[in-house]
């Protein structure tokens, strides 16, 4: 569909020049997308309630996911003229164009003899009167919410040309209690905040949880006890927790290499903080930095050839990049202020960071060589950017003056800023990669619309 190419172009324009006024003139019969000072007109999609068990709730999940992306405006079902849509028939196209729908999504939930359900859907372009895509998942009845996320991912991908992000999870530090008696627990939830689960009991202070890109069931984090600091590996599937051993000094900010074979982190030792890398198979430890001061928060490039980190060796916190063996250390951040918490995009094209300056904290991005720095969000306090699996959105924690710390998201244009779905207090989020191909089996239908 023309929307696919147009929105990819518009997204790129918003990233490269978010404050430049521009306009896209669509070809005849295409969908109109206007860029005016970084503002994109959301795509009007009609998501009808699916028939069958949990069908209405499943449709609600899809609407919510698409709305939060900032690219879609799910229409009010009360405005729909045609009802009772079935997978056996195409929609009545004029009835949808008459209410301004630019896409129509509907489906059904059908029980199978083995106790599972078939979740089928169709996506149509009512203006060109053709099917964009169709698909069927087979899953247990309890997996209906996850199926909704997977359908939203397919719609997002088909309409924007970008990989989806909704079938994913977030691990973070959940906080409760008072300032003087604060309880921190390792927590995990779906990316929209649903199905929260607490993985530790609050007897330790939890810091820096991170997913393995190589295995979304594997996470690492730091636990601080009364007389120790430890890095743990935790498997979400088996619930096995493993310590990486005792270190001479306090450990900070662990992060996996993208192939899952190594872990980079910092150790505070003798008044100095340096970056180390551990081979997880052999447990061999290698020191990568040795300058006086604080070197911390290492993050691997997607190909594992380079590491970005924070260092105050020049007198203030700046971002540095080095080769994975520690050679070639060089600063990349060029502006004023303090730069911390770098995180390399899964696409490899950008590095996210937290910046402090002018009495405010900001979430920004820059190219790996330090060029093209852009601030996406600023507030009283925010920190800890983590990339969505498609590299188009960033989650971070934000606190208002006198308020609680919550999880927020921003897209790469800085236009779409939302509080994340988790309702409690949370810090230090880490977004998982897309989950695996489960639930069970699936089958797709032909795309009858030309791009």
CSV table of C-alpha atoms in Angstrom, one decimal:
chain,number,residue,atom,x,y,z
A,1,UNK,CA,0.0,0.0,0.0
A,2,UNK,CA,1.2,3.6,-0.7
A,3,UNK,CA,0.9,4.2,3.1
A,4,UNK,CA,3.8,1.9,3.6
A,5,UNK,CA,6.3,3.8,1.5
A,6,UNK,CA,4.9,7.2,2.5
A,7,UNK,CA,5.1,6.7,6.2
A,8,UNK,CA,8.6,5.3,6.0
A,9,UNK,CA,9.6,8.5,4.1
A,10,UNK,CA,7.8,10.7,6.5
A,11,UNK,CA,9.3,9.0,9.5
A,12,UNK,CA,12.8,9.5,8.1
A,13,UNK,CA,12.0,13.1,7.4
A,14,UNK,CA,10.8,13.6,11.0
A,15,UNK,CA,14.0,12.0,12.3
A,16,UNK,CA,16.3,14.0,10.1
A,17,UNK,CA,14.6,17.4,10.3
A,18,UNK,CA,11.7,17.3,12.8
A,19,UNK,CA,11.3,21.1,12.8
A,20,UNK,CA,11.4,21.6,9.0
A,21,UNK,CA,8.0,22.3,7.4
A,22,UNK,CA,7.3,19.9,4.6
A,23,UNK,CA,4.4,18.3,2.7
A,24,UNK,CA,3.9,15.1,0.9
A,25,UNK,CA,1.6,15.3,-2.1
A,26,UNK,CA,0.1,11.8,-2.6
A,27,UNK,CA,-0.3,10.2,-6.0
A,28,UNK,CA,-3.8,9.9,-7.3
A,29,UNK,CA,-5.8,7.5,-5.3
A,30,UNK,CA,-3.2,7.3,-2.5
A,31,UNK,CA,-3.5,8.1,1.2
A,32,UNK,CA,-2.6,11.6,2.3
A,33,UNK,CA,0.0,12.2,4.9
A,34,UNK,CA,1.0,15.8,5.8
A,35,UNK,CA,4.2,16.7,7.6
A,36,UNK,CA,3.9,20.2,9.0
A,37,UNK,CA,6.5,21.2,11.5
A,38,UNK,CA,7.0,17.5,12.5
A,39,UNK,CA,3.3,16.6,12.8
A,40,UNK,CA,2.0,13.6,11.0
A,41,UNK,CA,-1.6,13.0,10.4
A,42,UNK,CA,-2.5,9.7,12.0
A,43,UNK,CA,-3.9,6.9,9.8
A,44,UNK,CA,-7.6,6.2,10.4
A,45,UNK,CA,-8.1,2.5,10.9
A,46,UNK,CA,-11.4,0.8,11.8
A,47,UNK,CA,-10.8,-2.2,14.1
A,48,UNK,CA,-14.1,-4.1,14.4
A,49,UNK,CA,-14.7,-6.3,17.4
A,50,UNK,CA,-13.6,-9.9,16.6
A,51,UNK,CA,-16.3,-12.5,17.0
A,52,UNK,CA,-15.9,-15.3,19.5
A,53,UNK,CA,-14.4,-15.7,23.0
A,54,UNK,CA,-12.5,-12.6,24.2
A,55,UNK,CA,-13.0,-11.1,20.7
A,56,UNK,CA,-14.0,-7.6,21.9
A,57,UNK,CA,-11.1,-7.5,24.4
A,58,UNK,CA,-8.6,-8.7,21.7
A,59,UNK,CA,-9.7,-5.9,19.4
A,60,UNK,CA,-9.2,-3.5,22.3
A,61,UNK,CA,-5.6,-4.6,22.7
A,62,UNK,CA,-5.0,-4.0,19.0
A,63,UNK,CA,-6.6,-0.5,19.1
A,64,UNK,CA,-4.5,0.4,22.1
A,65,UNK,CA,-1.2,-0.8,20.6
A,66,UNK,CA,-1.8,1.0,17.3
A,67,UNK,CA,-2.9,4.2,19.0
A,68,UNK,CA,0.2,4.4,21.2
A,69,UNK,CA,2.4,4.1,18.1
A,70,UNK,CA,1.3,7.6,17.1
A,71,UNK,CA,0.9,6.5,13.5
A,72,UNK,CA,-2.7,5.3,13.8
A,73,UNK,CA,-6.0,6.7,14.9
A,74,UNK,CA,-8.4,3.8,15.7
A,75,UNK,CA,-11.9,4.9,15.0
A,76,UNK,CA,-14.8,4.7,17.5
A,77,UNK,CA,-16.7,1.5,16.8
A,78,UNK,CA,-19.9,3.4,17.4
A,79,UNK,CA,-19.3,5.1,14.1
A,80,UNK,CA,-19.3,1.9,12.1
A,81,UNK,CA,-22.1,1.5,9.6
A,82,UNK,CA,-21.5,-2.1,8.7
A,83,UNK,CA,-21.6,-4.7,11.4
A,84,UNK,CA,-21.4,-8.5,11.6
A,85,UNK,CA,-18.3,-8.8,9.4
A,86,UNK,CA,-17.2,-12.4,8.7
A,87,UNK,CA,-13.9,-13.8,7.4
A,88,UNK,CA,-15.9,-15.4,4.6
A,89,UNK,CA,-16.7,-12.1,3.0
A,90,UNK,CA,-15.0,-8.8,2.1
A,91,UNK,CA,-16.4,-5.7,3.7
A,92,UNK,CA,-18.9,-3.3,2.0
A,93,UNK,CA,-16.3,-0.8,0.9
A,94,UNK,CA,-18.5,2.3,0.4
A,95,UNK,CA,-19.8,2.0,3.9
A,96,UNK,CA,-16.3,2.3,5.3
A,97,UNK,CA,-15.1,5.1,3.0
A,98,UNK,CA,-18.2,7.0,3.8
A,99,UNK,CA,-17.0,7.3,7.4
A,100,UNK,CA,-13.4,8.1,6.5
A,101,UNK,CA,-11.8,4.7,7.3
A,102,UNK,CA,-8.5,4.2,5.5
A,103,UNK,CA,-8.2,0.6,6.6
A,104,UNK,CA,-10.6,-2.0,8.0
A,105,UNK,CA,-9.5,-4.8,10.3
A,106,UNK,CA,-11.8,-7.6,11.5
A,107,UNK,CA,-11.6,-11.2,12.5
A,108,UNK,CA,-12.9,-14.2,14.6
A,109,UNK,CA,-11.9,-16.5,17.4
A,110,UNK,CA,-12.9,-20.1,16.6
A,111,UNK,CA,-12.6,-23.0,19.0
A,112,UNK,CA,-10.8,-26.2,17.9
A,113,UNK,CA,-11.4,-29.8,19.0
A,114,UNK,CA,-8.0,-29.9,20.7
A,115,UNK,CA,-9.0,-27.1,23.1
A,116,UNK,CA,-7.1,-24.4,21.3
A,117,UNK,CA,-8.5,-21.5,19.3
A,118,UNK,CA,-8.0,-20.2,15.8
A,119,UNK,CA,-7.5,-16.5,15.7
A,120,UNK,CA,-8.0,-15.2,12.1
A,121,UNK,CA,-8.1,-11.7,10.7
A,122,UNK,CA,-8.3,-9.7,7.5
A,123,UNK,CA,-7.0,-6.2,6.8
A,124,UNK,CA,-8.5,-4.3,3.8
A,125,UNK,CA,-8.0,-1.0,2.0
A,126,UNK,CA,-11.6,0.2,1.4
A,127,UNK,CA,-10.5,3.0,-1.0
A,128,UNK,CA,-8.7,0.6,-3.3
A,129,UNK,CA,-11.1,-2.2,-2.4
A,130,UNK,CA,-8.4,-4.8,-1.9
A,131,UNK,CA,-7.0,-7.0,0.8
A,132,UNK,CA,-3.8,-5.9,2.4
A,133,UNK,CA,-3.1,-9.1,4.4
A,134,UNK,CA,-4.8,-11.9,6.3
A,135,UNK,CA,-3.5,-14.3,8.9
A,136,UNK,CA,-4.5,-17.0,11.3
A,137,UNK,CA,-2.9,-17.9,14.6
A,138,UNK,CA,-3.6,-21.1,16.6
A,139,UNK,CA,-3.1,-20.6,20.3
A,140,UNK,CA,-4.6,-21.5,23.7
A,141,UNK,CA,-7.6,-19.5,24.8
A,142,UNK,CA,-5.4,-17.9,27.5
A,143,UNK,CA,-3.0,-16.4,24.9
A,144,UNK,CA,-5.6,-14.1,23.4
A,145,UNK,CA,-3.9,-10.9,24.7
A,146,UNK,CA,-0.6,-12.0,23.1
A,147,UNK,CA,-2.3,-12.8,19.9
A,148,UNK,CA,-3.7,-9.2,19.9
A,149,UNK,CA,-0.1,-7.9,20.2
A,150,UNK,CA,1.0,-10.1,17.3
A,151,UNK,CA,-1.8,-8.9,15.1
A,152,UNK,CA,-1.0,-5.3,15.9
A,153,UNK,CA,2.6,-6.0,14.9
A,154,UNK,CA,1.5,-7.4,11.6
A,155,UNK,CA,-0.8,-4.4,10.9
A,156,UNK,CA,2.0,-1.9,12.0
A,157,UNK,CA,4.5,-3.7,9.7
A,158,UNK,CA,2.2,-3.9,6.7
A,159,UNK,CA,1.2,-0.2,6.9
A,160,UNK,CA,4.5,1.4,7.9
A,161,UNK,CA,7.1,-0.9,6.4
A,162,UNK,CA,8.8,-1.1,9.8
A,163,UNK,CA,9.2,-4.1,12.1
A,164,UNK,CA,6.6,-4.3,14.9
A,165,UNK,CA,7.3,-3.9,18.6
A,166,UNK,CA,4.2,-4.9,20.5
A,167,UNK,CA,4.9,-8.6,21.1
A,168,UNK,CA,7.6,-7.8,23.6
A,169,UNK,CA,8.1,-7.4,27.3
A,170,UNK,CA,9.8,-4.9,29.6
A,171,UNK,CA,11.9,-5.7,32.7
A,172,UNK,CA,12.4,-2.8,35.2
A,173,UNK,CA,12.8,-1.9,38.8
A,174,UNK,CA,9.5,-1.6,40.6
A,175,UNK,CA,9.6,0.8,43.6
A,176,UNK,CA,7.2,1.1,46.6
A,177,UNK,CA,7.3,2.4,50.1
A,178,UNK,CA,8.6,5.7,51.4
A,179,UNK,CA,11.8,7.7,50.6
A,180,UNK,CA,13.3,6.4,53.9
A,181,UNK,CA,12.0,2.9,53.6
A,182,UNK,CA,12.0,2.2,49.8
A,183,UNK,CA,11.4,-1.3,48.5
A,184,UNK,CA,12.8,-2.2,45.1
A,185,UNK,CA,11.9,-5.4,43.2
A,186,UNK,CA,12.8,-6.8,39.8
A,187,UNK,CA,9.6,-6.7,37.8
A,188,UNK,CA,8.5,-7.7,34.3
A,189,UNK,CA,5.4,-7.0,32.3
A,190,UNK,CA,4.1,-7.0,28.7
A,191,UNK,CA,5.2,-3.8,26.9
A,192,UNK,CA,1.8,-2.3,27.5
A,193,UNK,CA,2.1,-2.8,31.3
A,194,UNK,CA,-0.2,-5.8,31.5
A,195,UNK,CA,0.6,-9.0,33.3
A,196,UNK,CA,3.1,-7.5,35.8
A,197,UNK,CA,5.1,-10.0,37.8
A,198,UNK,CA,7.7,-9.5,40.5
A,199,UNK,CA,10.8,-11.6,40.3
A,200,UNK,CA,12.5,-10.7,43.6
A,201,UNK,CA,11.2,-10.3,47.1
A,202,UNK,CA,12.5,-6.8,48.0
A,203,UNK,CA,15.3,-8.0,50.3
A,204,UNK,CA,17.9,-6.5,47.9
A,205,UNK,CA,18.3,-3.2,46.1
A,206,UNK,CA,17.9,-4.0,42.4
A,207,UNK,CA,19.7,-2.1,39.7
A,208,UNK,CA,20.3,-2.2,35.9
A,209,UNK,CA,18.1,-5.1,34.7
A,210,UNK,CA,18.9,-5.9,31.0
A,211,UNK,CA,17.7,-8.4,28.5
A,212,UNK,CA,19.8,-10.6,26.3
A,213,UNK,CA,19.0,-9.8,22.6
A,214,UNK,CA,20.2,-13.3,21.8
A,215,UNK,CA,17.7,-15.0,24.2
A,216,UNK,CA,14.7,-13.0,25.5
A,217,UNK,CA,14.3,-15.4,28.4
A,218,UNK,CA,17.7,-14.4,29.8
A,219,UNK,CA,18.2,-11.2,31.8
A,220,UNK,CA,21.0,-9.8,34.0
A,221,UNK,CA,20.9,-7.3,36.9
A,222,UNK,CA,22.8,-6.0,39.9
A,223,UNK,CA,21.6,-6.8,43.4
A,224,UNK,CA,23.0,-4.8,46.4
A,225,UNK,CA,22.8,-6.4,49.8
A,226,UNK,CA,24.0,-5.2,53.2
A,227,UNK,CA,27.6,-6.2,52.5
A,228,UNK,CA,27.8,-7.2,48.8
A,229,UNK,CA,27.0,-6.3,45.2
A,230,UNK,CA,26.5,-9.1,42.8
A,231,UNK,CA,25.7,-9.5,39.1
A,232,UNK,CA,23.1,-12.2,38.5
A,233,UNK,CA,21.9,-14.0,35.4
A,234,UNK,CA,18.2,-14.9,35.6
A,235,UNK,CA,16.3,-17.2,33.2
A,236,UNK,CA,12.7,-16.2,32.9
A,237,UNK,CA,11.7,-19.7,31.7
A,238,UNK,CA,13.4,-21.9,34.2
A,239,UNK,CA,13.6,-19.3,37.0
A,240,UNK,CA,17.2,-20.2,37.6
A,241,UNK,CA,19.3,-17.5,39.2
A,242,UNK,CA,23.1,-17.6,38.9
A,243,UNK,CA,25.7,-15.3,40.4
A,244,UNK,CA,28.7,-14.4,38.3
A,245,UNK,CA,30.8,-14.6,41.5
A,246,UNK,CA,32.4,-12.2,43.9
A,247,UNK,CA,34.4,-9.2,42.7
A,248,UNK,CA,36.9,-7.1,44.4
A,249,UNK,CA,34.8,-3.9,44.4
A,250,UNK,CA,31.2,-2.9,43.6
A,251,UNK,CA,29.8,-3.9,40.3
A,252,UNK,CA,27.6,-1.7,38.1
A,253,UNK,CA,25.6,-1.5,34.8
A,254,UNK,CA,25.9,-5.0,33.3
A,255,UNK,CA,24.9,-5.5,29.6
A,256,UNK,CA,25.0,-8.5,27.3
A,257,UNK,CA,26.8,-8.5,24.0
A,258,UNK,CA,24.3,-9.0,21.2
A,259,UNK,CA,25.4,-12.6,20.6
A,260,UNK,CA,24.8,-13.4,24.3
A,261,UNK,CA,28.4,-14.7,24.8
A,262,UNK,CA,29.8,-11.8,26.9
A,263,UNK,CA,28.8,-9.4,29.6
A,264,UNK,CA,30.2,-5.8,29.9
A,265,UNK,CA,30.0,-4.0,33.2
A,266,UNK,CA,31.9,-1.7,35.5
A,267,UNK,CA,33.7,-2.3,38.8
A,268,UNK,CA,34.4,0.4,41.4
A,269,UNK,CA,37.8,-0.5,42.9
A,270,UNK,CA,40.3,1.7,44.8
A,271,UNK,CA,38.4,4.9,44.0
A,272,UNK,CA,38.4,4.2,40.3
A,273,UNK,CA,35.6,2.8,38.0
A,274,UNK,CA,36.5,0.9,34.9
A,275,UNK,CA,34.8,-1.1,32.2
A,276,UNK,CA,35.3,-4.9,32.1
A,277,UNK,CA,34.1,-7.7,29.8
A,278,UNK,CA,33.5,-11.2,31.0
A,279,UNK,CA,33.3,-14.2,28.7
A,280,UNK,CA,30.3,-16.1,30.0
A,281,UNK,CA,31.4,-19.5,29.0
A,282,UNK,CA,34.9,-19.4,30.6
A,283,UNK,CA,34.1,-16.6,33.2
A,284,UNK,CA,37.4,-15.0,32.1
A,285,UNK,CA,37.4,-11.2,33.0
A,286,UNK,CA,39.2,-8.6,30.9
A,287,UNK,CA,39.7,-4.9,31.8
A,288,UNK,CA,39.0,-2.5,29.0
A,289,UNK,CA,39.6,1.0,30.5
A,290,UNK,CA,42.2,2.2,32.9
A,291,UNK,CA,41.9,6.0,33.0
A,292,UNK,CA,41.4,7.7,36.4
A,293,UNK,CA,37.8,8.6,37.1
A,294,UNK,CA,34.5,6.9,36.2
A,295,UNK,CA,34.1,4.7,33.1
A,296,UNK,CA,30.7,3.0,33.2
A,297,UNK,CA,27.5,2.1,31.4
A,298,UNK,CA,29.0,0.1,28.5
A,299,UNK,CA,26.7,-0.9,25.6
A,300,UNK,CA,27.7,-3.0,22.6
A,301,UNK,CA,27.1,-2.1,19.0
A,302,UNK,CA,24.8,-4.6,17.2
A,303,UNK,CA,27.8,-6.3,15.5
A,304,UNK,CA,29.6,-6.5,18.8
A,305,UNK,CA,32.7,-4.7,17.3
A,306,UNK,CA,32.4,-1.5,19.4
A,307,UNK,CA,31.3,-0.4,22.8
A,308,UNK,CA,29.9,3.0,23.8
A,309,UNK,CA,30.3,4.1,27.5
A,310,UNK,CA,30.3,7.1,29.8
A,311,UNK,CA,33.5,8.6,31.2
A,312,UNK,CA,34.3,11.7,33.1
A,313,UNK,CA,38.0,11.5,32.3
A,314,UNK,CA,37.9,14.9,30.6
A,315,UNK,CA,36.4,16.6,33.7
A,316,UNK,CA,32.7,16.0,32.9
A,317,UNK,CA,30.6,13.0,31.9
A,318,UNK,CA,30.8,12.5,28.1
A,319,UNK,CA,30.1,9.6,25.8
A,320,UNK,CA,33.1,7.6,24.4
A,321,UNK,CA,33.3,4.8,21.9
A,322,UNK,CA,36.0,2.1,21.8
A,323,UNK,CA,36.7,-1.1,20.0
A,324,UNK,CA,35.4,-4.3,21.7
A,325,UNK,CA,39.0,-5.1,22.8
A,326,UNK,CA,39.3,-1.7,24.5
A,327,UNK,CA,41.5,0.0,21.9
A,328,UNK,CA,40.7,3.2,20.0
A,329,UNK,CA,38.9,5.0,22.9
A,330,UNK,CA,37.6,8.4,21.7
A,331,UNK,CA,35.0,10.9,22.8
A,332,UNK,CA,31.9,11.3,20.6
A,333,UNK,CA,29.6,13.7,22.5
A,334,UNK,CA,30.2,17.3,21.6
A,335,UNK,CA,27.6,19.5,23.3
A,336,UNK,CA,27.5,21.0,26.8
A,337,UNK,CA,26.0,19.2,29.7
A,338,UNK,CA,26.5,15.8,31.2
A,339,UNK,CA,26.0,12.6,29.1
A,340,UNK,CA,25.1,9.3,30.8
A,341,UNK,CA,23.4,5.9,30.2
A,342,UNK,CA,24.3,5.4,26.5
A,343,UNK,CA,22.4,2.6,24.7
A,344,UNK,CA,23.2,1.5,21.2
A,345,UNK,CA,20.2,1.1,18.9
A,346,UNK,CA,19.4,-2.4,17.6
A,347,UNK,CA,19.6,-1.0,14.1
A,348,UNK,CA,23.1,0.4,14.8
A,349,UNK,CA,22.4,3.8,13.4
A,350,UNK,CA,21.9,5.7,16.7
A,351,UNK,CA,23.0,5.9,20.3
A,352,UNK,CA,20.4,6.9,22.9
A,353,UNK,CA,21.5,8.8,26.1
A,354,UNK,CA,20.5,10.8,29.1
A,355,UNK,CA,21.7,14.4,29.2
A,356,UNK,CA,21.7,16.8,32.2
A,357,UNK,CA,22.0,20.5,31.7
A,358,UNK,CA,20.2,23.7,32.3
A,359,UNK,CA,18.4,22.3,35.4
A,360,UNK,CA,16.7,19.6,33.3
A,361,UNK,CA,17.2,16.0,32.2
A,362,UNK,CA,16.7,15.0,28.6
A,363,UNK,CA,16.5,11.8,26.5
A,364,UNK,CA,18.3,12.2,23.2
A,365,UNK,CA,20.0,10.3,20.3
A,366,UNK,CA,23.1,10.9,18.2
A,367,UNK,CA,24.9,9.0,15.5
A,368,UNK,CA,27.8,6.7,16.6
A,369,UNK,CA,30.3,9.3,15.5
A,370,UNK,CA,28.5,11.9,17.7
A,371,UNK,CA,26.9,13.8,14.9
A,372,UNK,CA,23.3,14.7,14.6
A,373,UNK,CA,22.5,15.0,18.3
A,374,UNK,CA,18.8,15.5,18.9
A,375,UNK,CA,16.8,15.9,22.1
A,376,UNK,CA,13.5,13.9,22.0
A,377,UNK,CA,12.2,14.6,25.5
A,378,UNK,CA,13.0,16.9,28.4
A,379,UNK,CA,11.6,17.2,31.9
A,380,UNK,CA,12.4,17.8,35.6
A,381,UNK,CA,14.1,14.3,35.8
A,382,UNK,CA,14.4,11.4,33.4
A,383,UNK,CA,17.0,8.8,32.7
A,384,UNK,CA,17.8,5.3,31.5
A,385,UNK,CA,16.8,5.1,27.8
A,386,UNK,CA,16.0,1.6,26.4
A,387,UNK,CA,15.3,0.8,22.7
A,388,UNK,CA,12.2,-0.9,21.4
A,389,UNK,CA,13.1,-4.0,19.4
A,390,UNK,CA,12.4,-2.2,16.1
A,391,UNK,CA,14.7,0.8,17.0
A,392,UNK,CA,11.9,3.3,16.5
A,393,UNK,CA,10.8,4.0,20.1
A,394,UNK,CA,12.6,4.5,23.4
A,395,UNK,CA,11.4,3.8,26.9
A,396,UNK,CA,12.8,5.7,29.9
A,397,UNK,CA,11.9,6.7,33.5
A,398,UNK,CA,10.6,10.2,34.3
A,399,UNK,CA,9.8,12.0,37.5
A,400,UNK,CA,7.9,15.2,38.0
A,401,UNK,CA,8.7,17.6,40.9
A,402,UNK,CA,7.5,16.0,44.1
A,403,UNK,CA,6.0,13.1,42.1
A,404,UNK,CA,6.6,9.4,41.6
A,405,UNK,CA,8.9,8.0,39.0
A,406,UNK,CA,7.1,6.4,36.1
A,407,UNK,CA,7.9,4.6,32.8
A,408,UNK,CA,7.5,6.7,29.6
A,409,UNK,CA,8.1,6.2,25.9
A,410,UNK,CA,9.0,8.5,23.0
A,411,UNK,CA,9.4,7.9,19.3
A,412,UNK,CA,12.3,9.0,17.2
A,413,UNK,CA,10.6,12.1,16.0
A,414,UNK,CA,10.0,13.3,19.6
A,415,UNK,CA,6.4,13.8,18.5
A,416,UNK,CA,4.8,10.7,20.3
A,417,UNK,CA,5.4,10.8,24.1
A,418,UNK,CA,3.3,8.6,26.3
A,419,UNK,CA,3.3,7.2,29.8
A,420,UNK,CA,3.9,3.5,29.6
A,421,UNK,CA,1.1,1.2,30.6
A,422,UNK,CA,2.5,0.0,34.0
A,423,UNK,CA,0.5,1.8,36.6
A,424,UNK,CA,3.1,1.7,39.5
A,425,UNK,CA,6.4,3.4,40.2
A,426,UNK,CA,9.1,2.1,38.0
A,427,UNK,CA,12.7,2.9,37.0
A,428,UNK,CA,15.5,1.6,34.8
A,429,UNK,CA,13.4,-0.1,32.1
A,430,UNK,CA,14.8,-2.5,29.6
A,431,UNK,CA,12.8,-3.5,26.5
A,432,UNK,CA,13.0,-7.1,25.3
A,433,UNK,CA,13.6,-8.2,21.7
A,434,UNK,CA,10.5,-9.5,20.0
A,435,UNK,CA,9.4,-12.7,21.5
A,436,UNK,CA,9.6,-16.0,19.6
A,437,UNK,CA,7.1,-17.4,17.1
A,438,UNK,CA,4.8,-18.8,19.7
A,439,UNK,CA,1.8,-19.2,20.0
A,440,UNK,CA,1.8,-22.4,18.0
A,441,UNK,CA,1.0,-22.4,14.3
A,442,UNK,CA,0.0,-19.7,11.9
A,443,UNK,CA,-0.9,-19.3,8.2
A,444,UNK,CA,-1.1,-16.2,6.0
A,445,UNK,CA,-3.1,-15.0,3.1
A,446,UNK,CA,-2.2,-13.2,-0.1
A,447,UNK,CA,-1.8,-9.5,-0.3
A,448,UNK,CA,-4.0,-8.3,-3.2
A,449,UNK,CA,-3.1,-4.6,-2.9
A,450,UNK,CA,-0.1,-3.4,-4.9
A,451,UNK,CA,2.3,-1.1,-3.0
